[in-house]
Amino acid sequence: MTIFFALLPAYILSIFYRSFLSVIAGPVMADLKIGPAEFGTLGAAWFITFAAAQFPVGWALDRLGPRRTVGTAMAIGTAGAFLFATSENAWVAVFAMGLVGIGCSPIFMSALYLFARTQDVARFGVLSSVFIGLGSLGNLVGAAPLALAAQSFGWRVTMLGFAAMFLLATVLAAVLVRDPPVATDASGRQEGLLQGLKSIVSIGPLWLLAPITLVGYAIIATARGLWIAPYMTQVHGLDAVMAGHATLGMATTMVVGAFVYGALQKRTGRSKPLVAWGTAATGVGFALLALLGERSMPGSVLLFAIVGGTGFTYAILMAHARIFFPEHLVGRGMTFVNFLFIAGAAMVQFGSGWFIAMQRGTGHDAATAFANLHWVFAALLLASTAIYLLTPERKAV
């Protein structure tokens, strides 16, 4: 399918850029002379600009089409990728990560938009899950392989290589993406940016979806993208490469989880039970990590792998939200939901950095600081699941 050839390489890099920092945390923090709070800000920069871009991206997909939308944004992201690899201080690096966030912002949404506009509704969840599962190869590349490359060539040379790949993916997307026919509302008109947003926020079920959308993906992205490697090095004394292997375990289960959720959704035709049970299991997993993680290094690796697999409900939750949007608002509706996903990740990444810094500043050791963070993660996941259970499973007729 052309959509996969056009956008999958870019999406693999998008997944890589939202999760790679954990693995090279040590050399990046040392080179840029930053601590945990600033490191959290560095990770959040990508998510902040990505989230903010969702509103213009949604409008552009519905009004201009995905080809111009993704091509323009990825050109900006390419510049950011090269700037990050050559940044000499923390603030330049933060700015560069923000540019990369803009570049990545329309990639997945363009694929979902094309799936929604060109494929049967029943196939949307399956195609989305397959796309996410294959895209999650970026998680694998950003684990042990990245650690080995950074150890061999240095983090800057390694990231220059990824910047070059981002440039190639930009060219590929610009050449291969094709726009579907423009959709209109029942009157034949297209709603403007603000009018479309007003229509979206008036959809009641979305507000019951909002809490789990804000924290479900955010917590998994933060654990994988920022803290698993520092946890393994500071709590269990692993070196960077061994911590990269632990990260690879979590990344692998996230890939597997995406495919498994897609297969289950196809078999059952239901999204809500999968999201609810998966998120609740993830909350329990983080509670066990808080209780038992310090006691066993293999146990910690196993628990991170479990929460990676059970928590990766992103595509299934998006499929649940999709059923509430009319055709002429598909682009803006899905980007609004994606805004919640990514804004949540920005808040959790930023907040977790300050939380760890505060915990260490009050005298807690690394094990206690991370255990307290995992308790917070568990509470957020379980509370949001309880609210999500009130969401209707189908659109009212």
XYZ file of C-alpha atoms in Angstrom:
397
model
C 0.000 0.000 0.000
C 1.379 3.379 -1.062
C 0.564 4.984 2.302
C 3.002 2.635 4.031
C 5.791 3.215 1.508
C 5.292 6.982 1.634
C 5.014 7.566 5.365
C 6.314 4.550 7.275
C 10.041 5.520 7.062
C 9.139 8.972 8.387
C 7.018 7.472 11.154
C 9.821 5.131 12.226
C 12.002 8.214 12.668
C 9.190 10.030 14.486
C 8.970 7.182 16.985
C 12.758 7.179 17.298
C 12.924 10.900 18.063
C 10.297 10.726 20.790
C 12.136 7.959 22.640
C 15.883 8.078 21.928
C 17.039 10.434 24.687
C 16.902 7.877 27.493
C 19.588 5.735 25.879
C 22.117 8.568 25.401
C 21.109 10.451 28.541
C 24.564 10.189 30.125
C 26.689 11.696 27.342
C 24.054 14.274 26.374
C 23.652 15.505 29.957
C 27.422 15.602 30.448
C 28.116 17.316 27.111
C 25.390 19.939 27.538
C 26.073 20.280 31.283
C 22.460 19.730 32.408
C 20.680 17.925 35.263
C 17.437 15.885 35.487
C 15.107 18.908 35.391
C 16.720 20.341 32.249
C 16.855 16.877 30.714
C 13.105 16.541 31.265
C 12.636 19.893 29.525
C 14.744 18.686 26.607
C 12.543 15.616 26.235
C 9.365 17.672 26.629
C 10.332 20.157 23.903
C 9.597 17.646 21.158
C 6.199 16.843 22.639
C 5.242 20.492 23.296
C 5.742 21.641 19.706
C 4.308 18.397 18.344
C 1.171 18.891 20.433
C 0.784 22.597 19.577
C 1.129 21.792 15.881
C -1.823 19.392 15.920
C -4.392 22.175 15.505
C -2.929 23.705 12.321
C -2.042 20.209 11.092
C -5.670 19.067 11.458
C -6.913 22.133 9.570
C -4.263 21.670 6.876
C -5.112 17.989 6.364
C -8.794 18.790 5.816
C -8.217 21.931 3.704
C -4.843 21.472 1.951
C -4.345 17.709 2.008
C -1.563 15.582 3.516
C 1.022 16.046 0.755
C 1.736 19.731 1.319
C 1.161 19.399 5.065
C 3.679 16.644 5.671
C 6.247 17.945 3.164
C 6.417 21.438 4.674
C 6.545 20.268 8.283
C 9.195 17.608 7.658
C 11.456 20.156 5.974
C 11.388 22.107 9.263
C 12.054 18.899 11.201
C 15.062 18.096 9.034
C 16.657 21.423 9.962
C 15.983 20.669 13.633
C 17.540 17.209 13.407
C 20.806 18.622 12.054
C 20.749 21.452 14.609
C 20.308 19.051 17.527
C 23.315 16.984 16.457
C 25.501 20.115 16.438
C 24.003 21.999 19.405
C 26.536 23.462 21.813
C 24.258 24.226 24.765
C 21.012 23.085 26.329
C 18.809 25.842 24.948
C 19.897 25.302 21.366
C 19.221 21.596 21.873
C 15.749 22.372 23.280
C 14.992 24.617 20.292
C 16.230 21.933 17.899
C 14.073 19.261 19.512
C 11.124 21.629 19.159
C 11.769 21.910 15.417
C 11.967 18.124 15.135
C 8.637 17.924 16.970
C 7.072 20.199 14.344
C 8.557 18.032 11.608
C 7.105 14.861 13.068
C 3.706 16.344 13.942
C 1.769 15.500 10.733
C 3.318 12.113 9.904
C 1.108 9.711 11.825
C -1.939 11.936 11.428
C -1.460 11.998 7.647
C -1.413 8.201 7.593
C -4.542 7.988 9.778
C -6.253 10.633 7.661
C -5.552 8.646 4.504
C -6.712 5.407 6.152
C -9.919 7.087 7.332
C -10.654 8.704 3.957
C -9.706 5.809 1.669
C -10.417 2.622 3.649
C -13.481 1.019 5.242
C -14.163 2.139 8.834
C -13.903 -1.472 10.056
C -10.291 -1.656 8.831
C -9.197 1.588 10.467
C -8.126 0.060 13.792
C -6.244 -2.804 12.148
C -4.395 -0.588 9.662
C -3.556 1.894 12.411
C -2.213 -0.861 14.666
C -0.094 -2.357 11.880
C 1.269 1.081 10.996
C 2.095 1.780 14.644
C 3.586 -1.680 15.113
C 5.902 -1.284 12.135
C 6.661 2.306 13.090
C 7.659 1.124 16.539
C 10.791 -0.286 14.949
C 12.002 3.218 15.752
C 11.734 2.226 19.407
C 13.990 -0.759 18.753
C 16.561 1.288 16.839
C 16.537 3.844 19.646
C 17.511 1.218 22.227
C 20.573 -1.076 22.164
C 21.574 -0.237 18.540
C 21.658 3.476 19.400
C 23.678 2.798 22.553
C 26.230 0.792 20.569
C 26.445 3.416 17.824
C 26.857 6.254 20.334
C 29.559 4.300 22.154
C 31.425 3.643 18.892
C 31.041 6.974 17.089
C 29.832 9.433 19.715
C 26.310 10.740 20.103
C 26.770 13.716 17.787
C 27.991 11.714 14.777
C 25.262 9.162 15.397
C 22.573 11.840 15.477
C 23.946 13.411 12.289
C 23.331 10.041 10.651
C 19.723 10.085 11.814
C 19.338 13.653 10.568
C 20.427 12.497 7.118
C 17.813 9.726 7.264
C 15.179 12.307 8.226
C 16.079 14.289 5.101
C 15.684 11.186 2.910
C 12.327 10.346 4.524
C 11.162 13.912 3.842
C 11.915 13.563 0.141
C 10.195 10.163 0.007
C 7.022 11.478 1.646
C 6.877 14.554 -0.583
C 7.174 12.414 -3.715
C 4.800 9.548 -2.836
C 1.943 11.027 -0.748
C -1.261 11.618 -2.720
C -4.215 13.731 -1.534
C -7.760 12.276 -1.408
C -10.755 14.374 -2.601
C -11.674 17.254 -0.280
C -14.599 16.452 2.077
C -17.367 18.901 3.025
C -20.213 18.970 5.551
C -23.871 18.282 4.718
C -24.310 21.783 3.333
C -21.340 21.398 1.008
C -19.199 23.831 3.031
C -15.850 23.335 4.734
C -15.652 24.433 8.339
C -12.859 26.837 9.255
C -10.209 26.138 11.874
C -12.073 27.630 14.848
C -15.509 26.485 13.726
C -14.236 22.937 13.222
C -12.574 22.963 16.628
C -15.827 24.160 18.209
C -17.683 21.264 16.572
C -15.109 18.792 17.873
C -15.088 19.973 21.487
C -18.883 19.788 21.533
C -18.678 15.983 21.112
C -19.465 14.831 24.649
C -17.818 11.356 24.673
C -14.436 12.899 23.905
C -14.314 14.442 27.380
C -14.695 11.020 28.976
C -11.897 9.798 26.702
C -9.693 12.771 27.582
C -8.136 11.632 30.903
C -6.948 8.257 29.638
C -5.810 9.882 26.392
C -3.741 12.418 28.339
C -1.939 9.932 30.590
C -2.058 6.451 29.015
C 0.420 6.970 26.188
C 2.250 9.758 28.027
C 3.396 7.525 30.865
C 4.626 4.753 28.575
C 6.422 7.285 26.346
C 8.044 8.894 29.383
C 9.163 5.616 30.947
C 10.583 4.393 27.638
C 11.834 7.710 26.280
C 13.406 9.274 29.376
C 13.786 7.152 32.461
C 14.244 3.423 31.882
C 17.950 3.721 31.082
C 18.731 6.140 33.954
C 16.717 3.825 36.236
C 18.765 0.784 35.227
C 22.091 2.635 35.559
C 21.345 4.489 38.811
C 19.315 1.837 40.653
C 20.913 -1.370 39.376
C 24.358 -0.137 38.302
C 24.227 -1.198 34.646
C 26.447 0.461 32.063
C 24.973 2.338 29.109
C 25.008 -0.605 26.702
C 23.395 -3.020 29.180
C 20.783 -0.383 30.008
C 20.214 -0.103 26.265
C 19.472 -3.827 26.166
C 16.910 -3.386 28.942
C 15.381 -0.544 26.945
C 15.295 -2.809 23.892
C 13.202 -5.287 25.881
C 10.557 -2.660 26.619
C 10.673 -1.368 23.056
C 10.163 -4.896 21.712
C 7.080 -5.538 23.815
C 5.641 -2.204 22.679
C 5.946 -3.389 19.069
C 4.401 -6.742 19.939
C 1.654 -5.051 21.944
C 0.638 -2.872 18.995
C 0.181 -5.927 16.768
C -1.594 -7.939 19.454
C -4.047 -5.147 20.208
C -4.723 -4.744 16.491
C -5.397 -8.471 16.088
C -7.683 -8.533 19.121
C -9.589 -5.492 17.911
C -10.063 -7.118 14.503
C -11.249 -10.377 16.081
C -13.641 -8.828 18.612
C -14.645 -5.642 16.807
C -14.338 -3.814 20.124
C -11.872 -1.230 21.397
C -13.114 -0.147 24.816
C -12.514 -3.397 26.773
C -9.007 -3.705 25.326
C -8.081 -0.165 26.326
C -9.611 -0.484 29.802
C -8.019 -3.808 30.706
C -4.680 -2.884 29.140
C -4.419 0.440 30.971
C -5.466 -1.100 34.298
C -2.834 -3.830 33.873
C -0.230 -1.174 33.131
C -1.150 0.701 36.307
C -0.719 -2.489 38.324
C 2.625 -3.079 36.600
C 3.950 0.321 37.670
C 2.727 -0.322 41.226
C 4.689 -3.591 41.262
C 7.723 -1.773 39.853
C 7.472 0.735 42.712
C 7.190 -2.057 45.272
C 9.667 -4.588 43.923
C 11.841 -2.923 41.288
C 14.789 -2.148 43.563
C 15.014 -5.752 44.754
C 15.711 -7.419 41.405
C 17.339 -6.226 38.216
C 15.786 -9.012 36.071
C 12.449 -8.340 37.742
C 12.686 -4.662 36.812
C 13.498 -5.501 33.204
C 10.526 -7.879 33.100
C 8.125 -5.337 34.606
C 9.225 -2.598 32.190
C 8.659 -5.069 29.349
C 5.182 -5.917 30.664
C 4.035 -2.307 30.999
C 5.435 -1.588 27.533
C 3.266 -4.288 25.997
C 0.078 -3.760 27.997
C 0.233 0.036 27.899
C 0.612 0.546 24.163
C -3.122 1.034 23.480
C -2.544 4.161 21.375
C -4.039 2.903 18.107
C -7.012 1.165 19.707
C -7.923 4.255 21.702
C -7.620 6.344 18.541
C -9.941 3.878 16.751
C -12.476 4.278 19.567
C -12.351 8.070 19.232
C -12.585 7.887 15.404
C -16.180 6.632 15.467
C -17.423 9.928 16.956
C -16.156 12.194 14.100
C -18.128 13.157 10.944
C -16.247 12.725 7.659
C -15.543 16.425 7.063
C -13.876 16.675 10.496
C -11.823 13.480 10.420
C -8.503 15.306 10.092
C -9.193 17.845 12.801
C -10.899 15.299 15.053
C -8.021 12.855 15.018
C -5.420 15.579 15.406
C -7.371 16.899 18.403
C -7.173 13.468 20.031
C -3.516 13.231 19.075
C -3.006 16.642 20.670
C -4.275 15.151 23.933
C -1.910 12.183 23.564
C 1.124 14.340 22.905
C 0.253 17.218 25.237
C -0.072 14.638 27.984
C 3.351 13.276 27.099
C 4.844 16.783 27.188
C 3.363 17.440 30.628
C 4.422 14.073 32.033
C 7.960 14.323 30.633
C 8.397 17.876 31.902
C 6.801 17.076 35.255
C 8.708 13.842 35.755
C 12.029 15.619 35.296
C 11.185 18.161 37.973
C 9.725 15.408 40.179
C 12.949 13.371 40.084
C 15.050 16.500 40.670
C 12.859 17.465 43.643
C 13.026 13.955 45.099
C 16.797 13.865 44.832
C 17.031 17.397 46.201
C 15.163 16.371 49.359
C 17.660 13.591 50.022
C 15.979 10.526 48.501
C 18.245 8.047 46.757
C 17.622 7.090 43.117
C 15.659 3.952 43.994
C 13.232 5.815 46.236
C 12.827 8.707 43.798
C 11.959 6.386 40.933
C 9.671 4.271 43.139
C 7.710 7.391 44.067
C 7.475 8.364 40.398
C 6.134 4.907 39.552
C 3.506 5.206 42.301
C 2.318 8.439 40.680
C 2.183 6.715 37.283
C 0.133 3.850 38.720
C -2.372 6.191 40.381
C -2.872 8.252 37.203
C -3.429 5.177 35.051
C -5.937 3.547 37.385
C -7.896 6.769 37.972
C -8.129 7.525 34.243
C -9.315 3.968 33.563
C -12.166 4.433 36.026
C -13.322 7.559 34.149
C -12.897 5.876 30.758
C -15.324 3.134 31.765
C -18.094 5.757 31.580
C -17.418 6.396 27.867
C -20.013 5.019 25.401
C -18.584 2.269 23.229
C -20.530 3.297 20.124
C -21.702 6.557 18.601
C -25.295 7.380 19.497
C -27.669 6.940 16.551
